[in-house]
CSV table of C-alpha atoms in Angstrom, one decimal:
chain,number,residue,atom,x,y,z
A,1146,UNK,CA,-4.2,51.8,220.3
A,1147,UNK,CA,-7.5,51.2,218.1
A,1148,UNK,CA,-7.7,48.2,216.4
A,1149,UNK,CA,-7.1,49.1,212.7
A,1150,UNK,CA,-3.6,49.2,214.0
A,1151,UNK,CA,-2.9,45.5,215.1
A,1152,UNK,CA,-5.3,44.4,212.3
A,1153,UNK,CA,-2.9,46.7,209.4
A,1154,UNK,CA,-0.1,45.0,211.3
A,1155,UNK,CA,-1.2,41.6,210.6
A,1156,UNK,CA,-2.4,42.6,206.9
A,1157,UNK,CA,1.4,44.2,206.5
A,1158,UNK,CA,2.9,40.9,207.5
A,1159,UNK,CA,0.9,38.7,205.5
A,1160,UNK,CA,1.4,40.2,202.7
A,1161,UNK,CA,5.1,39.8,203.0
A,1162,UNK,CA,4.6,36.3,203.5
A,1163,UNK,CA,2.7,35.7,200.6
A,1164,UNK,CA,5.3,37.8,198.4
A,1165,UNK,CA,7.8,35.2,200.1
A,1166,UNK,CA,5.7,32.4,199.1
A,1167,UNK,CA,5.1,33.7,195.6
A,1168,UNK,CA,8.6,34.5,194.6
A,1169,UNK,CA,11.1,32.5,196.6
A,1170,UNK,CA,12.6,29.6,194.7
A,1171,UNK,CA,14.1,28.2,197.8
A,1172,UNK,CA,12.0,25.7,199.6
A,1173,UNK,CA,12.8,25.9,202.4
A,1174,UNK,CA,12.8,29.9,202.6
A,1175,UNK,CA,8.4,29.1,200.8
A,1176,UNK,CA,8.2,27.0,204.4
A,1177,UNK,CA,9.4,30.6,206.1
A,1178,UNK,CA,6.9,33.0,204.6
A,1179,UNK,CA,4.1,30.4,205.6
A,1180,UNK,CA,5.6,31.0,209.2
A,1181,UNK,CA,4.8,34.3,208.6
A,1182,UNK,CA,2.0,34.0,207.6
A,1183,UNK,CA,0.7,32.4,210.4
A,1184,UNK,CA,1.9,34.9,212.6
A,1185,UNK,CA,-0.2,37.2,211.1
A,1186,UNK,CA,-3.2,35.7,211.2
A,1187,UNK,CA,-2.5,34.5,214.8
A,1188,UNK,CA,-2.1,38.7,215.3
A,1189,UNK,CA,-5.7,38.9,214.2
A,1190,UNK,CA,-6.7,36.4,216.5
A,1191,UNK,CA,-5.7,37.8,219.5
A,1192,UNK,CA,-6.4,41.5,218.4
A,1193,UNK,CA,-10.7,40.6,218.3
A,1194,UNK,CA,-9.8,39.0,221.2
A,1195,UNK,CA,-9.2,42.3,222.8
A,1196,UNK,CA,-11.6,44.7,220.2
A,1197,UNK,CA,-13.8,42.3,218.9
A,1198,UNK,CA,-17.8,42.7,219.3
A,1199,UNK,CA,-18.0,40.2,221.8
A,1200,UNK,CA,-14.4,40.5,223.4
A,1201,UNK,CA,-13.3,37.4,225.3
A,1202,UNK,CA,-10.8,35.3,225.5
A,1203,UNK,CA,-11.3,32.5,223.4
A,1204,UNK,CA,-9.5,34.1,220.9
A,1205,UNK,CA,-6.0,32.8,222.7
A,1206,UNK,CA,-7.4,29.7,222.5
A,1207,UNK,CA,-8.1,29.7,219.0
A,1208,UNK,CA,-4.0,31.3,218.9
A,1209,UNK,CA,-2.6,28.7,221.1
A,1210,UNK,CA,-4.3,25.7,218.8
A,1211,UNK,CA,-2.9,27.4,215.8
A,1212,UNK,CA,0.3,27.8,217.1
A,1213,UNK,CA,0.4,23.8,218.0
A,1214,UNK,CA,-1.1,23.1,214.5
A,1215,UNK,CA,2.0,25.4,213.1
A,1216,UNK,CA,4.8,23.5,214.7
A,1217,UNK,CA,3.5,20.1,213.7
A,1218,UNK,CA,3.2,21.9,210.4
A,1219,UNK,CA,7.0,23.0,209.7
A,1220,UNK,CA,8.0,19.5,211.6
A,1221,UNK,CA,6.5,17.5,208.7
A,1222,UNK,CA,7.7,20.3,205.8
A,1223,UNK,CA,11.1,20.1,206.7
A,1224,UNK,CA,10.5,16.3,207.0
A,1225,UNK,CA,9.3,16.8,203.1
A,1226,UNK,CA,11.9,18.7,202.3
A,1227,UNK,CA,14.6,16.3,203.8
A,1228,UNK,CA,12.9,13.6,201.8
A,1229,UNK,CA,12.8,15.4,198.5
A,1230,UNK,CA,16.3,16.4,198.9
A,1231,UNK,CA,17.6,13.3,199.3
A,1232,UNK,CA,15.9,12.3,196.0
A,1233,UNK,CA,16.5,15.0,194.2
A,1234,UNK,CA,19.7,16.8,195.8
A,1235,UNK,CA,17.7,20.2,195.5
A,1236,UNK,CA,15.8,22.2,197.3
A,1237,UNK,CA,14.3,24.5,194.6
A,1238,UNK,CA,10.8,24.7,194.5
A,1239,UNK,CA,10.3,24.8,190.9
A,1240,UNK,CA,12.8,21.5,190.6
A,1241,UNK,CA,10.1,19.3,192.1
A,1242,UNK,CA,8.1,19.0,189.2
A,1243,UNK,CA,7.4,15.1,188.9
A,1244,UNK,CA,3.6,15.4,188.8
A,1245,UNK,CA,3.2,17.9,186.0
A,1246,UNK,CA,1.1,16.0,183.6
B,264,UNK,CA,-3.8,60.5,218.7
B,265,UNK,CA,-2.5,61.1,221.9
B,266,UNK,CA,0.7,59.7,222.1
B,267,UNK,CA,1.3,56.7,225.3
B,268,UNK,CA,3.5,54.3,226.2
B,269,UNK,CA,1.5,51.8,224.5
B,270,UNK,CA,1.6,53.7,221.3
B,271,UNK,CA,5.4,54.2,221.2
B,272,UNK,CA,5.6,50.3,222.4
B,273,UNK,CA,2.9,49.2,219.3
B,274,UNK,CA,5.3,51.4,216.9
B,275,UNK,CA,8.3,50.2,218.5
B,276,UNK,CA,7.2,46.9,217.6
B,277,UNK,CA,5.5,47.0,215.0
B,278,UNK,CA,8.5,48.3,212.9
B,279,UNK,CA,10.8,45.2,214.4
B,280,UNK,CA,8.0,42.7,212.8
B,281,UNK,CA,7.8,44.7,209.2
B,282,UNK,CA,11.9,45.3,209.0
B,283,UNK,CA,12.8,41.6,210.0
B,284,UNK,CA,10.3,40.8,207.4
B,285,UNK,CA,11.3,42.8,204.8
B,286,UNK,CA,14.9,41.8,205.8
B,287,UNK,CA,13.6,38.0,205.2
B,288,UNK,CA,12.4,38.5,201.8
B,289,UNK,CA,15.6,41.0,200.7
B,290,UNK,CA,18.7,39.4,202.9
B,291,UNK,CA,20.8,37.5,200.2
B,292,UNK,CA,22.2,35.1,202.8
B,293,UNK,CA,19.6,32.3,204.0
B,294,UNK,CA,20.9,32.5,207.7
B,295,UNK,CA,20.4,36.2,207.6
B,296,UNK,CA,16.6,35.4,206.8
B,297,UNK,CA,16.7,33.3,209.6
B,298,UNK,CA,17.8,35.4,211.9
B,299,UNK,CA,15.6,38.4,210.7
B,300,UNK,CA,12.4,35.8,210.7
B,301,UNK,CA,13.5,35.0,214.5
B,302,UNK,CA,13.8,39.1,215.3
B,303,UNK,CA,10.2,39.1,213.5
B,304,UNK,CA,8.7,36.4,215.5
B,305,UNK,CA,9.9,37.8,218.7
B,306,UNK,CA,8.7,41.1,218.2
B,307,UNK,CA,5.2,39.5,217.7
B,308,UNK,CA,5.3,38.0,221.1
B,309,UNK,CA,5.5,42.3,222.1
B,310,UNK,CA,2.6,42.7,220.2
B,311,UNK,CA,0.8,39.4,222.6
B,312,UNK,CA,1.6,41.7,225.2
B,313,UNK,CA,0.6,44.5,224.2
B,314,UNK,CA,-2.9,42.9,223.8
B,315,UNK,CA,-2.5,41.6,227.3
B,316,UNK,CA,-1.9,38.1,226.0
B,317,UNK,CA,1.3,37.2,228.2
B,318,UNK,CA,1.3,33.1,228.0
B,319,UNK,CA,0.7,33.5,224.6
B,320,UNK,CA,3.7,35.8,224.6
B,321,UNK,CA,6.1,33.3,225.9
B,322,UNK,CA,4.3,30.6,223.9
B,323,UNK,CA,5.7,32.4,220.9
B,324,UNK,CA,9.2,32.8,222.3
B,325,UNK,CA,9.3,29.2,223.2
B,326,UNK,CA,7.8,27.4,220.2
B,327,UNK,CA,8.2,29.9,216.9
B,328,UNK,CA,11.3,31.9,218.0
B,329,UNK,CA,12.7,28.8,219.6
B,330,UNK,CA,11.9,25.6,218.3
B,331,UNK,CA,11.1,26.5,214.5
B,332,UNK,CA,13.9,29.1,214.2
B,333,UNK,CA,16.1,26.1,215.2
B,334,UNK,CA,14.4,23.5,213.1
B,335,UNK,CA,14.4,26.1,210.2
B,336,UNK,CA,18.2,26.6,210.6
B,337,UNK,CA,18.3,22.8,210.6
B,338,UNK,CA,16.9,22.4,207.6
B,339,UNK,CA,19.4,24.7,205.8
B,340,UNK,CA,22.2,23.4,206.9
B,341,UNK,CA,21.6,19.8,206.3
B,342,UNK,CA,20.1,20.8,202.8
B,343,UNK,CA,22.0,23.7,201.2
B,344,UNK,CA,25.6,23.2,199.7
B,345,UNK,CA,25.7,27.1,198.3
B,346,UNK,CA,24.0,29.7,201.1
B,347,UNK,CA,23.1,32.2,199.1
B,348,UNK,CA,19.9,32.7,197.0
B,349,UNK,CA,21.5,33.2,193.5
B,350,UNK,CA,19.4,35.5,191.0
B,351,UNK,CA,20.3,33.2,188.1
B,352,UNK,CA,18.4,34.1,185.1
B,353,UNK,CA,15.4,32.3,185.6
B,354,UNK,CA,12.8,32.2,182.2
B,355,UNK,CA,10.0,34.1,184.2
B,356,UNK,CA,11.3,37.4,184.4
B,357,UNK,CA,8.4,38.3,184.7
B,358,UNK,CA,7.4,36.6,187.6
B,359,UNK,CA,8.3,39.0,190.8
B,360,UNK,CA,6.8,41.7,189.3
B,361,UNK,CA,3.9,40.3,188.9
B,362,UNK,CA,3.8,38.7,192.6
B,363,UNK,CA,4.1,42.0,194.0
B,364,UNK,CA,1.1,43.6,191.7
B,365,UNK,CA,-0.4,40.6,192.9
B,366,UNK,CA,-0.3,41.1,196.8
B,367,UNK,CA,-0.3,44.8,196.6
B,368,UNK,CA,-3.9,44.2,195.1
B,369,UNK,CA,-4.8,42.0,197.7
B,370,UNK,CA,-2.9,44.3,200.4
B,371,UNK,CA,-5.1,47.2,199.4
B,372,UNK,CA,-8.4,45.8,199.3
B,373,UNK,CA,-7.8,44.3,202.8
B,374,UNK,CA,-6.5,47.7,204.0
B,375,UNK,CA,-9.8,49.4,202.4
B,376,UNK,CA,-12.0,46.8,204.2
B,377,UNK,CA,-9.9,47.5,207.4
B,378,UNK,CA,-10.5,51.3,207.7
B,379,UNK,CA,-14.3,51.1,206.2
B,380,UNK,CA,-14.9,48.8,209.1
B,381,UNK,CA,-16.5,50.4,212.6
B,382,UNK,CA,-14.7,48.7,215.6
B,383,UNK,CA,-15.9,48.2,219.2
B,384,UNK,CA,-13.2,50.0,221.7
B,385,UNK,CA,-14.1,47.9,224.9
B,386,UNK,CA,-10.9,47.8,226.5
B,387,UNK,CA,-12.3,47.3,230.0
B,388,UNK,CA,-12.8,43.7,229.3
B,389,UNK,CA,-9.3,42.5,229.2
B,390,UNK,CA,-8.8,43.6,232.6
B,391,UNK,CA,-10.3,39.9,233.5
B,392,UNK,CA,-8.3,38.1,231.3
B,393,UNK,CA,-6.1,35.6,233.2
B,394,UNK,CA,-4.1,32.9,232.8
B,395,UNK,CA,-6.4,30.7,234.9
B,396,UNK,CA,-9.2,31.4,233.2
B,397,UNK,CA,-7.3,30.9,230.0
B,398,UNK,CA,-6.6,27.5,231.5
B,399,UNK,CA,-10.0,26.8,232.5
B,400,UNK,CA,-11.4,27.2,228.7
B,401,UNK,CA,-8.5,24.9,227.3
B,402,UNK,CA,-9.3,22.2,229.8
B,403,UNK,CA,-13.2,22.6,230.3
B,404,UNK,CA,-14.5,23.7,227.1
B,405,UNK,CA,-12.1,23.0,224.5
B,406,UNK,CA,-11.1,19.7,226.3
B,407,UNK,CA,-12.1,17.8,223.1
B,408,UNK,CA,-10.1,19.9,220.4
B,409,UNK,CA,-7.5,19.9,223.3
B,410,UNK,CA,-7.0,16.0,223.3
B,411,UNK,CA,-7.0,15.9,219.0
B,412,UNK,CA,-4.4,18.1,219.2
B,413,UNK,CA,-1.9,15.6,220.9
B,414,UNK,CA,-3.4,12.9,218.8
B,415,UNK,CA,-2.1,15.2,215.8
B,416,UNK,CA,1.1,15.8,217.1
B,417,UNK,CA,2.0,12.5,217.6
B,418,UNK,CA,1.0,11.8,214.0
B,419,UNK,CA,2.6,14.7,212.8
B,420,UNK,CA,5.9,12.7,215.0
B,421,UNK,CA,5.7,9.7,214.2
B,422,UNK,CA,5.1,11.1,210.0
B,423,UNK,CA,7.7,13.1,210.6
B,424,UNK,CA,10.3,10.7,211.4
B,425,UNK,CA,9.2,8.0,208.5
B,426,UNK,CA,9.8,10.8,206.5
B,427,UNK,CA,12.9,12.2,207.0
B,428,UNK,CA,14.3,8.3,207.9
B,429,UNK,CA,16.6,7.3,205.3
B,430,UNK,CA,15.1,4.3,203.0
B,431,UNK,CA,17.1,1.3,204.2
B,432,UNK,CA,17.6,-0.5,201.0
B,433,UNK,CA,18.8,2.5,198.9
């Protein structure tokens, strides 16, 4: 498979994520098009780690680091979100509007 | 294109990833998204293989389609009361449309940079990719990144529990 593949793949998948991000009212759903979003660039990662120019493997490095940063990541947003619900009793994104001036 | 395993595997695959995503953003459930997010993830660890990155592979399986699945589904049900994402009429009617403008925009630029760009096809190096040597880098040379990881995770624990704790005088 040439790389344009796994790098369309990743583009593909991002772009749903962001549509997630952009659109979803639900917070917690926002918090699941991030995941994805993360995925994809994690897909990139490891694709140049195969194709890129100077192929090695510190590219899974950088993916295993990412992946660690990604679960510390959703720990503390759904600890966010556990928090704001408590306070608000919602979790709709565009309830949590305290800080607009 | 010649047509191998690999390519039927990639497609395979690759279709699993874009349909549980798609069924993420259009399931009208929220444990349906969950469960299409999960079938997504784990059809990303194929891809790690695919791109002979195997640990990686079941790093993915343990932590995203494990762990956050099941801290995702968490979330929901200790959070919602309804489970379904109502399309009540919100005052930006305008605002999907414009989202998906948006991202197709950025979609196509990134695609055009993609297929403009000239690629290096030197499979013969991942022959001597290994999980020892994988090991060696994470402990020899990225021993220092390595350690401020599990300083951040313990933050990110000990933040995450203050957080979610329940205030005691309220």
């Amino acid at each position: 498979m040439p790389a344009t593949s796994y790098l369309a793949l990743g583009a593909i998948l991002f772009c749903i994520g962001l549509y997630g991000v952009l659109t979803k009212r639900n917070a917690v759903l926002v918090l699941f098009s991030i995941e994805l979003m993360l995925n994809a660039a994690n897909i990139n990662l490891v694709a140049f780690s195969k194709f890129g120019l100077y192929a090695n493997q510190m590219g899974q490095v950088f993916t295993l680091f990412t992946i660690t940063i990604a679960a510390a990541e959703a720990a503390v947003g759904i600890a966010i979100l556990f928090a704001l619900y408590r306070n608000r009793n919602t979790t709709h994104a565009d309830e949590f509007d305290t800080m607009k001036g | 294109m010649v047509v191998t395993g690999e390519s039927i595997a990639f497609f395979v695959l690759s279709m699993m990833a874009i349909g549980g995503g798609m069924m993420m953003i259009s399931a009208t459930k929220v444990v349906h998204m969950v469960l299409s997010l999960a079938f997504s993830l784990l059809s990303i660890a194929g891809i790690y293989v695919l791109l002979h990155a195997e640990f990686l592979a079941v790093v993915q399986v343990l932590i995203y389609t494990g762990a956050i699945s099941i801290l995702m589904l968490f979330g929901i049900m200790l959070t919602k009361h309804h489970v379904t994402e109502e399309d009540d009429q919100s005052p930006r009617r305008w605002h999907p449309f414009l989202s998906f403008l948006g991202v197709g925009a950025l979609f196509a630029i990134i695609m055009g940079v993609i297929y403009q760009t000239p690629f290096a096809n030197n499979e013969e190096v991942t022959q001597s990719y290994s999980l020892e040597a994988l090991g060696k880098a994470v402990f020899k040379q990225y021993v220092i990144p390595f350690e401020l990881t599990s300083i951040l995770l313990l933050v990110a624990l000990v933040g995450a529990v203050i957080l979610a704790k329940k205030e005691a005088d309220s």
